[in-house]
mmCIF file of C-alpha atoms in Angstrom:
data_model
loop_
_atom_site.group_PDB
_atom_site.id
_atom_site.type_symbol
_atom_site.label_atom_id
_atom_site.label_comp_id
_atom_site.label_asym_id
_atom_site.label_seq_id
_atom_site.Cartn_x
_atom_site.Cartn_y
_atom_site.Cartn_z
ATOM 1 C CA UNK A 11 29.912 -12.762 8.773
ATOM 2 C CA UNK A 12 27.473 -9.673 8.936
ATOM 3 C CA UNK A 13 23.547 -11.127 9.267
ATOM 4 C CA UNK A 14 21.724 -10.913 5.784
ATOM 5 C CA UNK A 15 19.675 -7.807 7.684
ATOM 6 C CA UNK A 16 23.591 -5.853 7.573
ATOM 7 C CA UNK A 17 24.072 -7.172 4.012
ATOM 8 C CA UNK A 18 20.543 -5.801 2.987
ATOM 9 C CA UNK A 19 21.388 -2.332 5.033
ATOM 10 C CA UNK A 20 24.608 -2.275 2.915
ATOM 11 C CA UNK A 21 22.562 -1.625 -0.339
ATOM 12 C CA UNK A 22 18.664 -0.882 0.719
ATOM 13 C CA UNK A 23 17.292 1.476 2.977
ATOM 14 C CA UNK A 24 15.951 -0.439 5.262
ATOM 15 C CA UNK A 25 12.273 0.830 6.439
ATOM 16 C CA UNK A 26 10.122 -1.095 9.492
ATOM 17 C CA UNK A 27 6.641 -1.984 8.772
ATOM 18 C CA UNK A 28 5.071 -1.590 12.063
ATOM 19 C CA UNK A 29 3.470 0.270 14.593
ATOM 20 C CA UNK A 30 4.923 -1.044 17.084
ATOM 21 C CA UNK A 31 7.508 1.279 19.186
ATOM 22 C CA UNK A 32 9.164 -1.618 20.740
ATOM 23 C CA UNK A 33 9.790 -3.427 17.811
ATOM 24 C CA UNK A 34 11.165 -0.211 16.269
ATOM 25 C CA UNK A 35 13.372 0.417 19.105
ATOM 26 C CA UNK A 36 15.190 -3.538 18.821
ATOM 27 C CA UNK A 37 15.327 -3.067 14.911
ATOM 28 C CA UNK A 38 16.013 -0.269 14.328
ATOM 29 C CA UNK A 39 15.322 0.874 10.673
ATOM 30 C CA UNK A 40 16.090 4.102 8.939
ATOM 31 C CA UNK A 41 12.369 4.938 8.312
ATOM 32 C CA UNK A 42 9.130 3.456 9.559
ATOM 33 C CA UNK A 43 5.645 3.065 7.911
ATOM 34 C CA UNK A 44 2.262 2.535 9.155
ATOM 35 C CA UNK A 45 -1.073 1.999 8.203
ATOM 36 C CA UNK A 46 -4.741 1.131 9.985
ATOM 37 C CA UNK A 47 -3.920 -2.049 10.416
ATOM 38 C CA UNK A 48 -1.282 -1.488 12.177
ATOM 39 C CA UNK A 49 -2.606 1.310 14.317
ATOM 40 C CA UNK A 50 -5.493 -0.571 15.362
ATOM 41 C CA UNK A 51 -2.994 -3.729 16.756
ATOM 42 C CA UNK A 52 -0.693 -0.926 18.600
ATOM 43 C CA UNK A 53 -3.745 0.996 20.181
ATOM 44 C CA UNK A 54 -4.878 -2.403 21.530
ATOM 45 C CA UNK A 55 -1.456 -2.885 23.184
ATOM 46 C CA UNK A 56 -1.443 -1.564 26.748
ATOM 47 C CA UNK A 57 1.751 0.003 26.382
ATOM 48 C CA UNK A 58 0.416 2.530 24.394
ATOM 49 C CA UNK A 59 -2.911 3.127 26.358
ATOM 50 C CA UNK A 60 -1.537 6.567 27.442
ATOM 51 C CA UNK A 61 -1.302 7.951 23.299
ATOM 52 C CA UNK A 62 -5.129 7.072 23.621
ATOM 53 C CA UNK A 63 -6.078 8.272 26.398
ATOM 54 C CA UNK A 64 -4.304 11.882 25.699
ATOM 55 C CA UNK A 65 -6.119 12.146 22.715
ATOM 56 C CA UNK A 66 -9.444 11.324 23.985
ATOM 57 C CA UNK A 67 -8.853 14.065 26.718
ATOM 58 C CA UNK A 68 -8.055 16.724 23.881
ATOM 59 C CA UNK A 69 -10.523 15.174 21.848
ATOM 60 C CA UNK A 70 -13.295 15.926 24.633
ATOM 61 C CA UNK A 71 -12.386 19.837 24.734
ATOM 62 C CA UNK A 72 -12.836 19.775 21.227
ATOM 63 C CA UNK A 73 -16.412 20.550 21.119
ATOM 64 C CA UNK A 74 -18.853 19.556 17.925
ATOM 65 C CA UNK A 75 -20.813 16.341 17.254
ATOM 66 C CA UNK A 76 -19.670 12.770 18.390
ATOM 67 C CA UNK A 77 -18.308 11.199 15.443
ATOM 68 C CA UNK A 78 -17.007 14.339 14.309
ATOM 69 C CA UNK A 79 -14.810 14.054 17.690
ATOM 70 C CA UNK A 80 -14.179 10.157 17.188
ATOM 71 C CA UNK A 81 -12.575 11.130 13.907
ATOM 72 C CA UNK A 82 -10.498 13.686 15.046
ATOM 73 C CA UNK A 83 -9.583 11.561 17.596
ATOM 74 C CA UNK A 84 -9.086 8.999 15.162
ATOM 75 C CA UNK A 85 -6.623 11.243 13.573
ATOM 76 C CA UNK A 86 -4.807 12.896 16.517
ATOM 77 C CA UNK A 87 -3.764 9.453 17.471
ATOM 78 C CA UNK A 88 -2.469 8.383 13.980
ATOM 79 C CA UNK A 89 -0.010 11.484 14.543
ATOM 80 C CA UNK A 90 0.534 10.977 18.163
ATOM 81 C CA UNK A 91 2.287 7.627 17.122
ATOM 82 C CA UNK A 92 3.999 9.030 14.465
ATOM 83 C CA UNK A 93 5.641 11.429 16.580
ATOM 84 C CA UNK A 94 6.855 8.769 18.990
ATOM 85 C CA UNK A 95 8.124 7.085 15.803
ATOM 86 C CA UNK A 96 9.801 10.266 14.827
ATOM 87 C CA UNK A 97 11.877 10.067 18.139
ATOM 88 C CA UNK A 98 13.297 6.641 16.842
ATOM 89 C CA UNK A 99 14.133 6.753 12.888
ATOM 90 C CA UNK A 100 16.582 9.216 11.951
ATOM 91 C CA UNK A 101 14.127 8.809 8.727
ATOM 92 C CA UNK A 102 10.892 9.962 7.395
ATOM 93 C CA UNK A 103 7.438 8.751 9.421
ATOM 94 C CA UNK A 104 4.625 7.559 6.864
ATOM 95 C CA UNK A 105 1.167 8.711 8.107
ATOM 96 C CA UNK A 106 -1.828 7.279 6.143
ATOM 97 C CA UNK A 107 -4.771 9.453 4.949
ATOM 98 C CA UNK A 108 -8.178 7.953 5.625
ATOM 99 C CA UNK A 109 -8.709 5.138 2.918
ATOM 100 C CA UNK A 110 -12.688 6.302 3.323
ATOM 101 C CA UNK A 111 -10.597 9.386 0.865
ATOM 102 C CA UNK A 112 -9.477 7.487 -1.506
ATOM 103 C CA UNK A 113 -11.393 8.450 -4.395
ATOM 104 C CA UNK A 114 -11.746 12.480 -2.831
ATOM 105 C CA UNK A 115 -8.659 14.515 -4.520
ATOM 106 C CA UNK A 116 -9.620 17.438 -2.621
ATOM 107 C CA UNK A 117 -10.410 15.893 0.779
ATOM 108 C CA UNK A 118 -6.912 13.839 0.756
ATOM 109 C CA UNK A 119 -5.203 17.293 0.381
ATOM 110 C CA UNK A 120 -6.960 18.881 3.081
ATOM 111 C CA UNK A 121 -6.541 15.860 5.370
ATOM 112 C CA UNK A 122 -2.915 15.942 4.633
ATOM 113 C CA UNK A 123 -2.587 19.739 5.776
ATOM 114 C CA UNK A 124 -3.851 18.776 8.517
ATOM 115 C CA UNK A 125 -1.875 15.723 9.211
ATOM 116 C CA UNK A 126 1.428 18.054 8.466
ATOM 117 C CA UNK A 127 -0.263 20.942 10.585
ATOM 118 C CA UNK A 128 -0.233 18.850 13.816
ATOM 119 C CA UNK A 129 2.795 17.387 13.430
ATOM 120 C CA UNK A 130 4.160 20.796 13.008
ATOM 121 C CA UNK A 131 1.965 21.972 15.371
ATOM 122 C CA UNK A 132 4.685 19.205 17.533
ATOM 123 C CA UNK A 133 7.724 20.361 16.425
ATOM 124 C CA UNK A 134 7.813 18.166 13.760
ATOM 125 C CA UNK A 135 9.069 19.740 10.418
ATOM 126 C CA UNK A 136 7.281 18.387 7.189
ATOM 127 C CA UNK A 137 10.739 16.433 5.794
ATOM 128 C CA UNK A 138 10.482 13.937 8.450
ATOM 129 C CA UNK A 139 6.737 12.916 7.448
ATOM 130 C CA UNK A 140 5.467 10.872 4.201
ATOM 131 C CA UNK A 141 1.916 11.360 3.601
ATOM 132 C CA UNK A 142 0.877 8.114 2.584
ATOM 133 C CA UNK A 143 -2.017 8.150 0.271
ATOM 134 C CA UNK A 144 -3.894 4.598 -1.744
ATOM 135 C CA UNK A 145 -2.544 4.930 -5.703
ATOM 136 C CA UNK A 146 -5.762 5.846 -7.392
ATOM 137 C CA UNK A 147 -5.877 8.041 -10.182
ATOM 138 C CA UNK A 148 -7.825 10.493 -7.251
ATOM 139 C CA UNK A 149 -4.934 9.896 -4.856
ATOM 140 C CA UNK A 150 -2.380 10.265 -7.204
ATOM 141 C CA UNK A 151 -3.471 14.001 -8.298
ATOM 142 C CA UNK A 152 -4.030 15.058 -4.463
ATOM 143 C CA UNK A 153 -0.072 13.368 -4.314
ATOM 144 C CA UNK A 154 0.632 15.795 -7.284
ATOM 145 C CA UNK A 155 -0.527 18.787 -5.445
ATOM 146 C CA UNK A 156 0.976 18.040 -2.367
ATOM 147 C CA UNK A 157 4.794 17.306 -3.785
ATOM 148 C CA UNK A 158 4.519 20.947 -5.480
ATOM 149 C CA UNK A 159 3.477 22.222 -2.059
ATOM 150 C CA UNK A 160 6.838 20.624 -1.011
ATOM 151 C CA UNK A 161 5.162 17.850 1.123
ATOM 152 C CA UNK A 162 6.448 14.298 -0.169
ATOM 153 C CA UNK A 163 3.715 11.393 -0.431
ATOM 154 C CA UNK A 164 4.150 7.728 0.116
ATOM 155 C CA UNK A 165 1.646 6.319 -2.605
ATOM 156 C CA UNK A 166 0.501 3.032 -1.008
ATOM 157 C CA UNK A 167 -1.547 0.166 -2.204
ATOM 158 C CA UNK A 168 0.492 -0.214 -6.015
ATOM 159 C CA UNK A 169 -0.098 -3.139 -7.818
ATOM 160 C CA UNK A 170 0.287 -2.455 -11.748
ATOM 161 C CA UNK A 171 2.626 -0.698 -13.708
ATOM 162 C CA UNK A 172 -0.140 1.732 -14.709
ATOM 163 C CA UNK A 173 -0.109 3.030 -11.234
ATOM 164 C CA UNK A 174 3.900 3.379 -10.773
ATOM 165 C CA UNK A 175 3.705 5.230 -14.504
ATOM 166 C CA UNK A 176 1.461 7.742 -13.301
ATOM 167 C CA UNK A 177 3.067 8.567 -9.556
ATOM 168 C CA UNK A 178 6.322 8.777 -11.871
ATOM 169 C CA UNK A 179 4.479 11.500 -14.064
ATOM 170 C CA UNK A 180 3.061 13.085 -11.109
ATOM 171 C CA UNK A 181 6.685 13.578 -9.108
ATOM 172 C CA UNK A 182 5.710 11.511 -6.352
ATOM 173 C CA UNK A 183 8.289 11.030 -3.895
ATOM 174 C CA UNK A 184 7.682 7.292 -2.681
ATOM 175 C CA UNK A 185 5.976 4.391 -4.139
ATOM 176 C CA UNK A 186 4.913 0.904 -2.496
ATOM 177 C CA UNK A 187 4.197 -1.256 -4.444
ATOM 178 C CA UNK A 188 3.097 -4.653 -2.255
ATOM 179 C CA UNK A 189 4.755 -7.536 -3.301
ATOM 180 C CA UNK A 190 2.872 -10.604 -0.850
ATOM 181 C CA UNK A 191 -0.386 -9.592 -2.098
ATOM 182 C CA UNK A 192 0.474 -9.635 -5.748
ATOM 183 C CA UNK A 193 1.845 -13.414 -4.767
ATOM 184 C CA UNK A 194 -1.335 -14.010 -2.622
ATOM 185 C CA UNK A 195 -3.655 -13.236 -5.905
ATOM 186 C CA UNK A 196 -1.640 -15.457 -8.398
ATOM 187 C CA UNK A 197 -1.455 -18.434 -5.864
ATOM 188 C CA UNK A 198 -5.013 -18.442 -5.247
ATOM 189 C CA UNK A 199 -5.980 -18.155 -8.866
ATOM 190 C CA UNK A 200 -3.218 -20.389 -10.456
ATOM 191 C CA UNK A 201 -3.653 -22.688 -7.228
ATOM 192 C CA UNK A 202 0.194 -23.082 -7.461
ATOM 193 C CA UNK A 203 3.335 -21.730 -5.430
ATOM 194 C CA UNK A 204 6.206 -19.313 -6.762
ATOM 195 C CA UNK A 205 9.636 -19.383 -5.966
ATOM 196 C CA UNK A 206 11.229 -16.000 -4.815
ATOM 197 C CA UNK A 207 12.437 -15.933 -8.874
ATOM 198 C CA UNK A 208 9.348 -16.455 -10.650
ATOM 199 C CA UNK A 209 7.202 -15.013 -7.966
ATOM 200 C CA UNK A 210 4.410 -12.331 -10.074
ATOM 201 C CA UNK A 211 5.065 -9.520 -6.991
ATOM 202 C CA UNK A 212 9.088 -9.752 -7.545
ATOM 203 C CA UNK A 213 8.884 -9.436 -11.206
ATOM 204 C CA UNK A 214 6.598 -7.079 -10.502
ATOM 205 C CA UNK A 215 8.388 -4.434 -8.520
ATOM 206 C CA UNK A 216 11.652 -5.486 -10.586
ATOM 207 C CA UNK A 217 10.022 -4.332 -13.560
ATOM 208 C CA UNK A 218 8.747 -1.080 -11.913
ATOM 209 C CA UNK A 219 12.149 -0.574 -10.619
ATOM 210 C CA UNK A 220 14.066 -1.171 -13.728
ATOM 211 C CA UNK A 221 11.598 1.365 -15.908
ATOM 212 C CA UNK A 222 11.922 4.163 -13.681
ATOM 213 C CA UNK A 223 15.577 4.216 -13.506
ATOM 214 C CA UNK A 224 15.726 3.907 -17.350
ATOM 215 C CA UNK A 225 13.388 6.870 -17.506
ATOM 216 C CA UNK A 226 15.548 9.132 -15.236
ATOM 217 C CA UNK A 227 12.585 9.021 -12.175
ATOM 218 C CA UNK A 228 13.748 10.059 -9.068
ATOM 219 C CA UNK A 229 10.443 8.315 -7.398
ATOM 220 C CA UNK A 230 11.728 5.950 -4.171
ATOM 221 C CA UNK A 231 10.763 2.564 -5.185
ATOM 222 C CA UNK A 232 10.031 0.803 -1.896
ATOM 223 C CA UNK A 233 8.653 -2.652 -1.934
ATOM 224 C CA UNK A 234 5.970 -3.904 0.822
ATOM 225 C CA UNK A 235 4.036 -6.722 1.754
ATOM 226 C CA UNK A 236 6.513 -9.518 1.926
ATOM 227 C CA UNK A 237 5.208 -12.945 2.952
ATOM 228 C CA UNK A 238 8.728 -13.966 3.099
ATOM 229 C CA UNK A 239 12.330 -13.551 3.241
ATOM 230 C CA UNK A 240 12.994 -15.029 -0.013
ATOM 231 C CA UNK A 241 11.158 -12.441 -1.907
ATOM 232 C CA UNK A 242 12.852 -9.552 0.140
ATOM 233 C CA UNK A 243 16.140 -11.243 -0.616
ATOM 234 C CA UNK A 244 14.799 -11.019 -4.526
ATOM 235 C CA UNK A 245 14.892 -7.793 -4.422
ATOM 236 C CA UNK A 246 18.432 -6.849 -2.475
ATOM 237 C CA UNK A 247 19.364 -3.624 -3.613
ATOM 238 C CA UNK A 248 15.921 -1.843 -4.456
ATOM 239 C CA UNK A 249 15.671 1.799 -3.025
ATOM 240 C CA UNK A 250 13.780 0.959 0.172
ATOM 241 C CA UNK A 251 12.284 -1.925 1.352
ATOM 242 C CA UNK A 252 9.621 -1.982 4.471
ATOM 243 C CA UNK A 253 9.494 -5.377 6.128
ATOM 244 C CA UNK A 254 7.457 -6.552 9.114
ATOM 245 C CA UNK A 255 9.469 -6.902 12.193
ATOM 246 C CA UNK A 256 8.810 -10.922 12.219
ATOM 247 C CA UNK A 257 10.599 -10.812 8.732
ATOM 248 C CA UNK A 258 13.740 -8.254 10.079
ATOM 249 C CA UNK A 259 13.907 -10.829 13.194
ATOM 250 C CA UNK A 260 14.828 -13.412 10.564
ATOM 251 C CA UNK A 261 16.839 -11.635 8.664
ATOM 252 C CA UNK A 262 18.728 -10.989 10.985
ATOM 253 C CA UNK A 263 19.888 -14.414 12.401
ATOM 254 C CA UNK A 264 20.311 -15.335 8.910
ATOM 255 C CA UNK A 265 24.441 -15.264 8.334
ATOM 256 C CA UNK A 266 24.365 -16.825 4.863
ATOM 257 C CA UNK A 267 25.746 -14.492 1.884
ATOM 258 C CA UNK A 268 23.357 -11.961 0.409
ATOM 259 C CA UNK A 269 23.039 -11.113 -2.948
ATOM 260 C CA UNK A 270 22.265 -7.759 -4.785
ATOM 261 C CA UNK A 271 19.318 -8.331 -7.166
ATOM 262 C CA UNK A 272 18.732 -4.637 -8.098
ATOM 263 C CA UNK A 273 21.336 -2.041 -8.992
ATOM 264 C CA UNK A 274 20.867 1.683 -10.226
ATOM 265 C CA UNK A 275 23.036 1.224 -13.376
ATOM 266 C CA UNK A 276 21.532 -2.449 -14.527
ATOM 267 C CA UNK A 277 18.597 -1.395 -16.581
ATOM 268 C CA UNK A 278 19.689 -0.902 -19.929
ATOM 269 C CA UNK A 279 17.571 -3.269 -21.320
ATOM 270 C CA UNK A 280 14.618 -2.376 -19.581
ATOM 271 C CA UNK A 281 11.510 -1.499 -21.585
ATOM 272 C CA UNK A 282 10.409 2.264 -21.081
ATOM 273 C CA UNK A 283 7.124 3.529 -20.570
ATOM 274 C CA UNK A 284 5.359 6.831 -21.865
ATOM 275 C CA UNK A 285 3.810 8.871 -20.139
ATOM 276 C CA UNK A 286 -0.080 8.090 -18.761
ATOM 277 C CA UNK A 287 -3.847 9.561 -19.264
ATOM 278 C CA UNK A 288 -6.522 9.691 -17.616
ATOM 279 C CA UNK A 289 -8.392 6.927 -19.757
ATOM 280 C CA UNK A 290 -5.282 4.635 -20.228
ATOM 281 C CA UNK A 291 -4.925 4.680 -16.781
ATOM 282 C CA UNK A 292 -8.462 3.821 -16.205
ATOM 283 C CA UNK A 293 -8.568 1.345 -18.856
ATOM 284 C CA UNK A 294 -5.242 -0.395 -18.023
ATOM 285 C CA UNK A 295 -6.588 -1.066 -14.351
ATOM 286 C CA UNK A 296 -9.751 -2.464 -16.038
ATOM 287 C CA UNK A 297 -7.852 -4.681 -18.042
ATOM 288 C CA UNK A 298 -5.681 -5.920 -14.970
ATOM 289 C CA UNK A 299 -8.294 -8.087 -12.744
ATOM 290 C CA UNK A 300 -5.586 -8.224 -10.018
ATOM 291 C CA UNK A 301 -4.693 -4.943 -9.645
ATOM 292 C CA UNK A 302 -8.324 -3.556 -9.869
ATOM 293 C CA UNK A 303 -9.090 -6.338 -7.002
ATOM 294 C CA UNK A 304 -6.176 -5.954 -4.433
ATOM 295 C CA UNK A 305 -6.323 -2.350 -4.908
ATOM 296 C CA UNK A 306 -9.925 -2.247 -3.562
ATOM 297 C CA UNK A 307 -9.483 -5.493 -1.507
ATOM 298 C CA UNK A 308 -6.846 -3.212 0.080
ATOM 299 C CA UNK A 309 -8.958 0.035 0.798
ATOM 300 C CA UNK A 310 -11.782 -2.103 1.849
ATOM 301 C CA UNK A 311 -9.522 -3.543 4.709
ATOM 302 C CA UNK A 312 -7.848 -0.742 5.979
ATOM 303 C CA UNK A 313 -11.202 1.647 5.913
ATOM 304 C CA UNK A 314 -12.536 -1.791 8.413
ATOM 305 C CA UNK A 315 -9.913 -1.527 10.375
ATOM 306 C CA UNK A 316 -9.979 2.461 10.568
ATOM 307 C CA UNK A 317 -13.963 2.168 11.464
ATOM 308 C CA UNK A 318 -12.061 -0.429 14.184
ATOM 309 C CA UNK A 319 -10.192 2.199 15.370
ATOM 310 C CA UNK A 320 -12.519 4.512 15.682
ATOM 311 C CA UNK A 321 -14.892 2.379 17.605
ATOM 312 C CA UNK A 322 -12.722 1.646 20.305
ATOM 313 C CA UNK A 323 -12.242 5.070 20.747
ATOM 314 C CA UNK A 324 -16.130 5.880 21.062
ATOM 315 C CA UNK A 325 -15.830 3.320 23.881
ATOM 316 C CA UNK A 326 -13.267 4.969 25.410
ATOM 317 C CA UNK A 327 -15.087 8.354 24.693
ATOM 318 C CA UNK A 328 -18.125 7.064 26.470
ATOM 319 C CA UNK A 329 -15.971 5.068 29.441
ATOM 320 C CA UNK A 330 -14.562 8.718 30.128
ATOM 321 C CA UNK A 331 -17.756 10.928 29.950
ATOM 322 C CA UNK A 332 -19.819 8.437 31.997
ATOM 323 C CA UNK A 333 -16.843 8.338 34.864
ATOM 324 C CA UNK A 334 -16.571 12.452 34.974
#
């Protein structure tokens, strides 16, 4: 019998949640997805010492003030391993903007150009990128811009229907909503467990799901975050799914039956949802502790681990100038 991983390829696109170009290579997924986080664990890998140290070489003919070069830097090397990535997913690449943007419309759509300028700038034509981008109401209008511009957007750190109703109004290409940390907020403040069935980030995304193909939205609803393969296996059949390579590596030796939760044409009795403002955006967030929390819980972290990033590349800025 085919491993549950086959089964789930049979009705999900299957998308790797890594930076890690080894794991990529073994696993291989249609589309790959990174963040911070996971930039910050691959540039600490030796293997990929060279992607840093070619950046901090360009970075140092760059000219201008120091953490004006760290940043670039910073950003050179976020596209340097999405290129590599590019060279191992027939798929799309997602490449995060800064999370320090995450409430700056105008400076997410600038730093996208220039994330899609230097991947071009590589060869690499705008459909094989995903400009991922944290679902606030400033990130989804930069997202809004951008898809008209004809460059998709991966809207990242979802948590409430609120946000999926207004990437759906703004023709966003790709949502994520993250399923473990939905589960992480309800265990810790119910101080119970879930089963894959009852679990709040399942129902979640199900519900998400289920709305937007009621509604006719062509938005890619690809769930995130797992903290298990139970609650990827309850949601078989979703559009995408991206799953840590820990999670694919089990999913893999698994050769019990899979079953499809999720189907295109099983949503008739799915509640719609209208359209969404401004102020009931706003308010619904206000009014949904967990959502409001993990979504800045989630920025927090991944601007740390950006500021991480950066900092070991001001070392290696320094280690270079003082050997020349």
């Amino acid at each position: 019998m085919a491993s549950k991983l086959e089964q789930l390829r049979a009705m999900t696109v299957v998308v790797a949640d890594t930076g890690d170009i080894d794991s990529i290579k073994a696993l291989k997924p249609v589309d790959c997805t990174t963040n911070p986080s996971l930039l910050l664990k691959a540039a600490e890998m030796p293997a990929y010492d060279h992607l840093i140290a070619e950046a901090v070489s360009w970075g140092s003919k760059q000219g201008g003030s120091k953490e004006g070069t760290v940043a670039a830097i910073a950003d050179r090397l976020a596209v340097s391993f999405g290129a590599e990535l590019t060279k191992l997913v027939p798929g799309r690449v997602s490449t995060e903007v800064d999370a320090d943007l995450s409430f700056d419309t105008q400076a997410t759509i600038a730093k996208a150009h220039a994330i899609i300028a230097d991947y071009k700038s590589r060869g690499i034509e705008r459909d094989r990128i995903l400009i991922k981008i944290a679902s606030t109401w400033e990130g989804i209008r930069a997202a809004e811009v951008l898809q008209k511009e004809g460059i998709d957007c991966n809207l990242t750190l979802l948590f409430s229907k609120a946000q999926a109703v207004a990437c759906g109004d703004a023709g966003v290409f790709l949502i994520s909503p993250f399923v473990g940390r939905i589960l992480d907020w309800h265990v810790k403040n119910e101080g119970r467990t879930f089963t894959p069935e009852e679990d709040p980030g399942v129902i979640s995304v199900r519900g998400i799901y289920a709305d937007y193909k009621a509604r006719g939205i062509k938005t890619v609803v690809m769930g995130a975050s797992f903290r298990s393969t139970g609650e990827i296996e309850a949601l078989a059949g979703c559009d995408r799914l991206t799953i840590a390579p820990n999670l694919l590596q089990a999913l893999d030796a698994d050769q019990g039956t899979l079953e499809r939760k999720l189907s295109p044409d099983n949503h008739a009795s799915a509640p719609t949802t209208g359209k969404i403002d401004e102020r009931a955006f706003r308010w619904a967030m206000n009014e949904d502790a967990m959502a409001t929390e993990k979504l800045a819980e989630g920025i927090r972290g991944f601007a740390k681990d950006l500021g991480k990033l950066r900092t070991l590349i001001a070392k290696r800025v320094e280690g270079t100038a003082q050997a020349a």
